[in-house]
PDB file of C-alpha atoms and ligand atoms in Angstrom:
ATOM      1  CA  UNK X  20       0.000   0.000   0.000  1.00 88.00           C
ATOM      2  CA  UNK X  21       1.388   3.446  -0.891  1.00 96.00           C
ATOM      3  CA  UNK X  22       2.348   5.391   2.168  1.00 98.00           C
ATOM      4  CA  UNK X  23       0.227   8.723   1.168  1.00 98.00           C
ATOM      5  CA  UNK X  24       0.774  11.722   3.852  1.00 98.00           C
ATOM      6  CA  UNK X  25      -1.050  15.196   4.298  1.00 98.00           C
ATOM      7  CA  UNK X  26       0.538  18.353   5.310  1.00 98.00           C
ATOM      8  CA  UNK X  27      -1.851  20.738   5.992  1.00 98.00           C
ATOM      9  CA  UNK X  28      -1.860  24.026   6.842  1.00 97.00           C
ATOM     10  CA  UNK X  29      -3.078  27.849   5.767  1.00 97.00           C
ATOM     11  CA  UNK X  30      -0.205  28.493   4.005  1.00 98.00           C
ATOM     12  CA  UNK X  31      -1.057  32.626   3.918  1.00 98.00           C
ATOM     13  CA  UNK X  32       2.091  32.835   2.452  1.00 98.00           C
ATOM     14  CA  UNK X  33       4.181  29.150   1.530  1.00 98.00           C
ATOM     15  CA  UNK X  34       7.872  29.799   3.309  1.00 98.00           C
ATOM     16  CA  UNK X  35      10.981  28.459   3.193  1.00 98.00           C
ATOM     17  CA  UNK X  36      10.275  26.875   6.301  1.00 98.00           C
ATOM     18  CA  UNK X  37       7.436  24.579   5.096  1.00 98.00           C
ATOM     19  CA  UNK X  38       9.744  24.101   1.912  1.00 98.00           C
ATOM     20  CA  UNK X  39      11.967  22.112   3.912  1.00 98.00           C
ATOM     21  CA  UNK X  40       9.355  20.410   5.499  1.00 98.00           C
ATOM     22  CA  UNK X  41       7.898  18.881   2.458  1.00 98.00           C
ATOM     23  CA  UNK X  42      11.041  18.440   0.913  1.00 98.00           C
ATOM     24  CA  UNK X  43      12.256  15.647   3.539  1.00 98.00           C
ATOM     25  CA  UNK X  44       8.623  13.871   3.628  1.00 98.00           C
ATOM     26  CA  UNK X  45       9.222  13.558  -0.223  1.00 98.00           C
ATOM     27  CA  UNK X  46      11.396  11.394   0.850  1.00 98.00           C
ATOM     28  CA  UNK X  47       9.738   9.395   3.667  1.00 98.00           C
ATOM     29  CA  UNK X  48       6.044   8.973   1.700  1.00 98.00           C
ATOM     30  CA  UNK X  49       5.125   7.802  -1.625  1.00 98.00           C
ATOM     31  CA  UNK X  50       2.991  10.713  -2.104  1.00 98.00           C
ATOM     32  CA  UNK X  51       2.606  13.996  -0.210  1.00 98.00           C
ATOM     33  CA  UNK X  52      -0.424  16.253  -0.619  1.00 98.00           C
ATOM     34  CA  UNK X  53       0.198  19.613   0.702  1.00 98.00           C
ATOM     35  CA  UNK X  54      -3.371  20.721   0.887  1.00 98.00           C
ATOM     36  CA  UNK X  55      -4.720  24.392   2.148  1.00 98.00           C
ATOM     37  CA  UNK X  56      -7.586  23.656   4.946  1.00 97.00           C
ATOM     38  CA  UNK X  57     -10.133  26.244   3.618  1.00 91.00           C
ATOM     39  CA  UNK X  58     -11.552  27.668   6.642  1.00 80.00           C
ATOM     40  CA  UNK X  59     -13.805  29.931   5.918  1.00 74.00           C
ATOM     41  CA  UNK X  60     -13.805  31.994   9.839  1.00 78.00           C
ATOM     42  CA  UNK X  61      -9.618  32.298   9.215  1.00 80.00           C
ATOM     43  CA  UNK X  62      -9.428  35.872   7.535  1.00 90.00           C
ATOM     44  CA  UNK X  63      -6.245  35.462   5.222  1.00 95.00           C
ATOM     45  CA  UNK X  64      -3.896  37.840   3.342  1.00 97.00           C
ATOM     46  CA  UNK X  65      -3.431  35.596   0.150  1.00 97.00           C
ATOM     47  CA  UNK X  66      -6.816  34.330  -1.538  1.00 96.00           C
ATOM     48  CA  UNK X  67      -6.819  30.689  -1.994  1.00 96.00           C
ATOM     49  CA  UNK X  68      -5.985  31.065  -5.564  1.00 97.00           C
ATOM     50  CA  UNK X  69      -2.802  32.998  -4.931  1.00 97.00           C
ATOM     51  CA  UNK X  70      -1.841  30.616  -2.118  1.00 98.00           C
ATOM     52  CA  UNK X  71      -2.756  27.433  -4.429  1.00 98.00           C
ATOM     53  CA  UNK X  72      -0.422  29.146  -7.125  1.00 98.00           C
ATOM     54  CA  UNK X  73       2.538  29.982  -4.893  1.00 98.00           C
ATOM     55  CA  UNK X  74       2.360  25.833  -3.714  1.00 98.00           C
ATOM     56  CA  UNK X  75       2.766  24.993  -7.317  1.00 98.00           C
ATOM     57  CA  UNK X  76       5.649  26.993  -8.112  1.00 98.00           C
ATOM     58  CA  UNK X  77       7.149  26.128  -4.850  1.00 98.00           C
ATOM     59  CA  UNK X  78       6.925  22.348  -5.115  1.00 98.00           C
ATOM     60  CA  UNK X  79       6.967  22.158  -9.396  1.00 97.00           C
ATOM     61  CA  UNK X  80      10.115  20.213  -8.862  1.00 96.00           C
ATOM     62  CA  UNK X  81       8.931  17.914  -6.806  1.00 98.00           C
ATOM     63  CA  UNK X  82       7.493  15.018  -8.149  1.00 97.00           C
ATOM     64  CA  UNK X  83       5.765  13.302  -5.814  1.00 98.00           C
ATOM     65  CA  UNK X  84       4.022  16.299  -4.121  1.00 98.00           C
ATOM     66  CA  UNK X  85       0.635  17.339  -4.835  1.00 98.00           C
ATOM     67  CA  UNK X  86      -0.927  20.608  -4.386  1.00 98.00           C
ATOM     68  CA  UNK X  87      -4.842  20.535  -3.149  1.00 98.00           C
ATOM     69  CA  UNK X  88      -7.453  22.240  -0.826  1.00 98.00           C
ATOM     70  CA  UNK X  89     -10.274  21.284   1.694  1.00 98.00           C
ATOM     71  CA  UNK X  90     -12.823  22.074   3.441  1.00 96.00           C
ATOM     72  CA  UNK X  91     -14.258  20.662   6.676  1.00 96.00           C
ATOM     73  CA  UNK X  92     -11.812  18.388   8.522  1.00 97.00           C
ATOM     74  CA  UNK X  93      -8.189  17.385   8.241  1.00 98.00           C
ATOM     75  CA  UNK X  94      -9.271  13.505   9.134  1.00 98.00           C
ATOM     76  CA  UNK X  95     -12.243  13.838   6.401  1.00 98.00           C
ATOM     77  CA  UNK X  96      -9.842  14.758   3.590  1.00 98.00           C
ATOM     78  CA  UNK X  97      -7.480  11.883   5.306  1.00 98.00           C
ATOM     79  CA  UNK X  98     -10.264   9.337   4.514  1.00 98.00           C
ATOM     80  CA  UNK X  99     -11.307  10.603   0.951  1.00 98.00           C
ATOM     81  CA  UNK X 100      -7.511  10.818  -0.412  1.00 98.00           C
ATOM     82  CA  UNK X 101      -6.236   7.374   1.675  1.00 98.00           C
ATOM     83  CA  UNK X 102      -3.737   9.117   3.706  1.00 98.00           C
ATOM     84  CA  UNK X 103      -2.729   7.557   6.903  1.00 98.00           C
ATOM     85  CA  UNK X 104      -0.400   9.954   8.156  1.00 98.00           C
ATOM     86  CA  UNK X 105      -0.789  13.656   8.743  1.00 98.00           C
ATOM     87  CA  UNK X 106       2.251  16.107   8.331  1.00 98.00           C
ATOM     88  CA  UNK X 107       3.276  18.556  10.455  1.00 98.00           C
ATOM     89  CA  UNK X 108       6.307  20.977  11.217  1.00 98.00           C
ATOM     90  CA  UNK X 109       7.840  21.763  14.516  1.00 98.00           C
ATOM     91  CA  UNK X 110       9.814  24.814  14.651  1.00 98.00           C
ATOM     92  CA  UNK X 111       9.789  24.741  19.063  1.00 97.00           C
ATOM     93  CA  UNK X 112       7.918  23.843  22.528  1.00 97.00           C
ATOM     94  CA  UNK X 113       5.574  26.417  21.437  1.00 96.00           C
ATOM     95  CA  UNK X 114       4.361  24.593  18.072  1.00 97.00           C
ATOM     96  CA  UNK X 115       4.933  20.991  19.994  1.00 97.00           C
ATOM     97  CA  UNK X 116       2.509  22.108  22.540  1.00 97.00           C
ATOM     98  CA  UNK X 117      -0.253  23.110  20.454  1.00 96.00           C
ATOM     99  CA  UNK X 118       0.491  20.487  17.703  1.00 97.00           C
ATOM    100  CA  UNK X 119       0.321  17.557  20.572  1.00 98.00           C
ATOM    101  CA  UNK X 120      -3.277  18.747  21.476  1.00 97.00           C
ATOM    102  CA  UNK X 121      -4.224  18.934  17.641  1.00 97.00           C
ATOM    103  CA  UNK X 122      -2.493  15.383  17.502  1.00 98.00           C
ATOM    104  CA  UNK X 123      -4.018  13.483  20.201  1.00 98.00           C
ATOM    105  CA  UNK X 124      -7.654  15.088  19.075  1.00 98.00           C
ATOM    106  CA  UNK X 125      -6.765  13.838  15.652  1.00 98.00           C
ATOM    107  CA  UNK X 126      -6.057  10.590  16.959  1.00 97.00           C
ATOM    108  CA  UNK X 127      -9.377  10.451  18.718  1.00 98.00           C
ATOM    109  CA  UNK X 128     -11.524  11.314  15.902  1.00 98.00           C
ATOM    110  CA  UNK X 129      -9.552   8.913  13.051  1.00 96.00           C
ATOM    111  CA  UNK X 130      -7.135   6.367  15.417  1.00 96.00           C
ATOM    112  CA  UNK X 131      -5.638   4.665  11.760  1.00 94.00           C
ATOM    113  CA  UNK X 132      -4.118   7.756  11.064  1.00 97.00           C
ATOM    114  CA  UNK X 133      -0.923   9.182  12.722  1.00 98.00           C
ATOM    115  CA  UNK X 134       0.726  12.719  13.106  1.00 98.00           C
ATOM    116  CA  UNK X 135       4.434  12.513  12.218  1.00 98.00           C
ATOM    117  CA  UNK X 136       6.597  15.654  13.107  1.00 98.00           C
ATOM    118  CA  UNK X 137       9.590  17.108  11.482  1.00 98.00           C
ATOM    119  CA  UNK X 138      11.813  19.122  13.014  1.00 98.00           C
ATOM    120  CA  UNK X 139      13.139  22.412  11.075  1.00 97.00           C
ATOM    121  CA  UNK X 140      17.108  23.094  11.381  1.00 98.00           C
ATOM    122  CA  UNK X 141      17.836  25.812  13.536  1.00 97.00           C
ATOM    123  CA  UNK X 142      18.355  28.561  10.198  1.00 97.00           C
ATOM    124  CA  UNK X 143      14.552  28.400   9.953  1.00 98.00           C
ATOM    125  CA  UNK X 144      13.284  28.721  13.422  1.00 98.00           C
ATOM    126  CA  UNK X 145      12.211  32.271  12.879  1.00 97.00           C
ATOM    127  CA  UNK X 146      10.263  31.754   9.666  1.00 98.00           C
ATOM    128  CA  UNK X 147       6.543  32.313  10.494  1.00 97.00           C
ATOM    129  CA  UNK X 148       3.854  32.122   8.336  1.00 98.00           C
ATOM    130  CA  UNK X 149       2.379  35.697  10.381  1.00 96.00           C
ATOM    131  CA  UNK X 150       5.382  37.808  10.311  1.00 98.00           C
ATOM    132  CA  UNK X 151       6.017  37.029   6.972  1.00 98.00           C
ATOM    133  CA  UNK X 152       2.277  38.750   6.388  1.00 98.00           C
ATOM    134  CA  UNK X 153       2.968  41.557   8.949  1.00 98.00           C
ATOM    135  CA  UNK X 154       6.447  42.251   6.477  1.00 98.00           C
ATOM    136  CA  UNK X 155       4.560  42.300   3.297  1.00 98.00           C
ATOM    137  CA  UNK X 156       1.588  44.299   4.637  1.00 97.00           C
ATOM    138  CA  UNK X 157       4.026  47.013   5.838  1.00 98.00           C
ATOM    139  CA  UNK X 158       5.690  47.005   1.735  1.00 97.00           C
ATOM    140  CA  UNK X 159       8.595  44.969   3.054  1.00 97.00           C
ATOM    141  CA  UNK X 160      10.077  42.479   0.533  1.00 96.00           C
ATOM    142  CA  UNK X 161       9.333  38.652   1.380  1.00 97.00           C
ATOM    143  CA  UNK X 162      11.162  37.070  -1.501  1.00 96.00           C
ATOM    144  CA  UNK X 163      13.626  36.022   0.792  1.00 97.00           C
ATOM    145  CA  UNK X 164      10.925  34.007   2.436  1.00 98.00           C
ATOM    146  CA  UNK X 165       9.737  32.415  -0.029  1.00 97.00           C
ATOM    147  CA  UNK X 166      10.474  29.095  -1.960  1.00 98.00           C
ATOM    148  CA  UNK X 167      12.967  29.581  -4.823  1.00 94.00           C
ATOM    149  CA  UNK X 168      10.280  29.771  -7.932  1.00 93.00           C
ATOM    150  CA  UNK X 169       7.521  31.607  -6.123  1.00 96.00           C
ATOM    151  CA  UNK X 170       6.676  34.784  -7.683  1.00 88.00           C
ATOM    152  CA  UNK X 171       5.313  37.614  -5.589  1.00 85.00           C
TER     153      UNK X 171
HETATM  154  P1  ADP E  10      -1.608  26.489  10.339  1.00 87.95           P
HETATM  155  O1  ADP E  10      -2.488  27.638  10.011  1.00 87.95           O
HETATM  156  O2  ADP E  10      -2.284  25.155  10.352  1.00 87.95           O
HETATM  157  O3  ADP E  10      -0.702  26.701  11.540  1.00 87.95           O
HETATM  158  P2  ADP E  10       0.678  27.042   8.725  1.00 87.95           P
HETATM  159  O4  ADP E  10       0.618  27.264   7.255  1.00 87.95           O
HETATM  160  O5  ADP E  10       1.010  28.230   9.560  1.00 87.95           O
HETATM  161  O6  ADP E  10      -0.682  26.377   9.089  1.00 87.95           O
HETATM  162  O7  ADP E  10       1.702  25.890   9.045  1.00 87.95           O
HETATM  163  C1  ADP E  10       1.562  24.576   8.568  1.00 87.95           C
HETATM  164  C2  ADP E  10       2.550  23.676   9.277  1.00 87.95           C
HETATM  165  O8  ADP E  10       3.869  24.108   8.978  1.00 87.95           O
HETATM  166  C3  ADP E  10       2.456  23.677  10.800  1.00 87.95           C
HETATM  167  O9  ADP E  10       2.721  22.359  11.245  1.00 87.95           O
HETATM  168  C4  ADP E  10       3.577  24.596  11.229  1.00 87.95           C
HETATM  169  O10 ADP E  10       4.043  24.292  12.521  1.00 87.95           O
HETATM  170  C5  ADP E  10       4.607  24.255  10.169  1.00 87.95           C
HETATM  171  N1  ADP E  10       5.589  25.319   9.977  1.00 87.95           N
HETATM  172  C6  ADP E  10       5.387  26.600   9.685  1.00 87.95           C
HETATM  173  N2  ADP E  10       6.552  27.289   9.574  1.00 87.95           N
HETATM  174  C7  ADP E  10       7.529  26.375   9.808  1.00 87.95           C
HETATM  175  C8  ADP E  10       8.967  26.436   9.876  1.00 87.95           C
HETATM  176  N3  ADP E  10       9.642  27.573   9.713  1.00 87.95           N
HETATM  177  N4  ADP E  10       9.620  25.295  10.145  1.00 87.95           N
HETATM  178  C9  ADP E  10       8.954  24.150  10.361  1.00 87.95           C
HETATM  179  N5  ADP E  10       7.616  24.011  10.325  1.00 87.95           N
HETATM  180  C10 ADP E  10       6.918  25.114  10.059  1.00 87.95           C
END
């Protein structure tokens, strides 16, 4: 059976930080589908068409990644595209303690699927999805941010 994983996430913009992320699953799972959770209450900077765009160009090299959005839960989309493990990124305690609790909730709702954590090196600790925004908004330039291949 192909191991199939999911790294979601709101993406509001793709960093260099989630880049590496996805770049060392490639390597763990047969398939990874990096899919925006469309969450309609989440106000976001990027529409969902600018933040599907920026995935593509980010991950184009990538062959086994796939680029896709949902709506409704993480463990729903799990169970329509046969993934049995869910991606996620750890950057410190902060994100382990409020990834654990999104985990073991996870867990409760769909126990055949697992959460499987990667670690970022210690260059992209400070790379956050909300700063990044807070940059931009102020007519800083991101592009440093960014995946090589996205265009701003
Ligand atoms: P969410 O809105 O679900 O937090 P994000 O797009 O902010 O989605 O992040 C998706 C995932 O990527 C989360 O697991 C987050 O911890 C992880 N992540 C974000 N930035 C980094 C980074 N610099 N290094 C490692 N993981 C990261």
């Amino acid at each position: 059976m192909k191991k199939i994983a999911v790294f979601p996430g709101s993406f509001d913009p793709v960093t260099i930080g989630h880049h590496n992320i996805v770049e060392r699953a490639a390597s763990l799972f047969d398939k990874v589908i990096v899919a925006i959770g469309n969450n309609s209450d989440k106000k976001s900077l990027f529409t969902i068409e600018q933040r599907l765009l920026f995935l593509q160009q980010s991950f184009a090299t990538i062959e086994n990644v796939v680029i896709d959005s949902y709506e409704g839960l993480t463990v729903d989309y799990c169970k329509k595209t046969d993934a049995k493990y869910i991606l996620r990124g750890l950057r410190n305690s902060t994100d382990f303690e409020f990834e654990k609790n999104i985990a073991q909730m996870n867990q409760a709702l769909l126990a055949d699927v697992e959460t499987v954590f990667i670690i970022c090196p210690p260059s992209l600790t400070a790379i956050n999805s909300s700063i990044v925004r807070d940059i931009y908004k102020n007519g800083g330039n991101i592009q440093q941010f960014m995946p090589p291949g996205v265009k701003i």
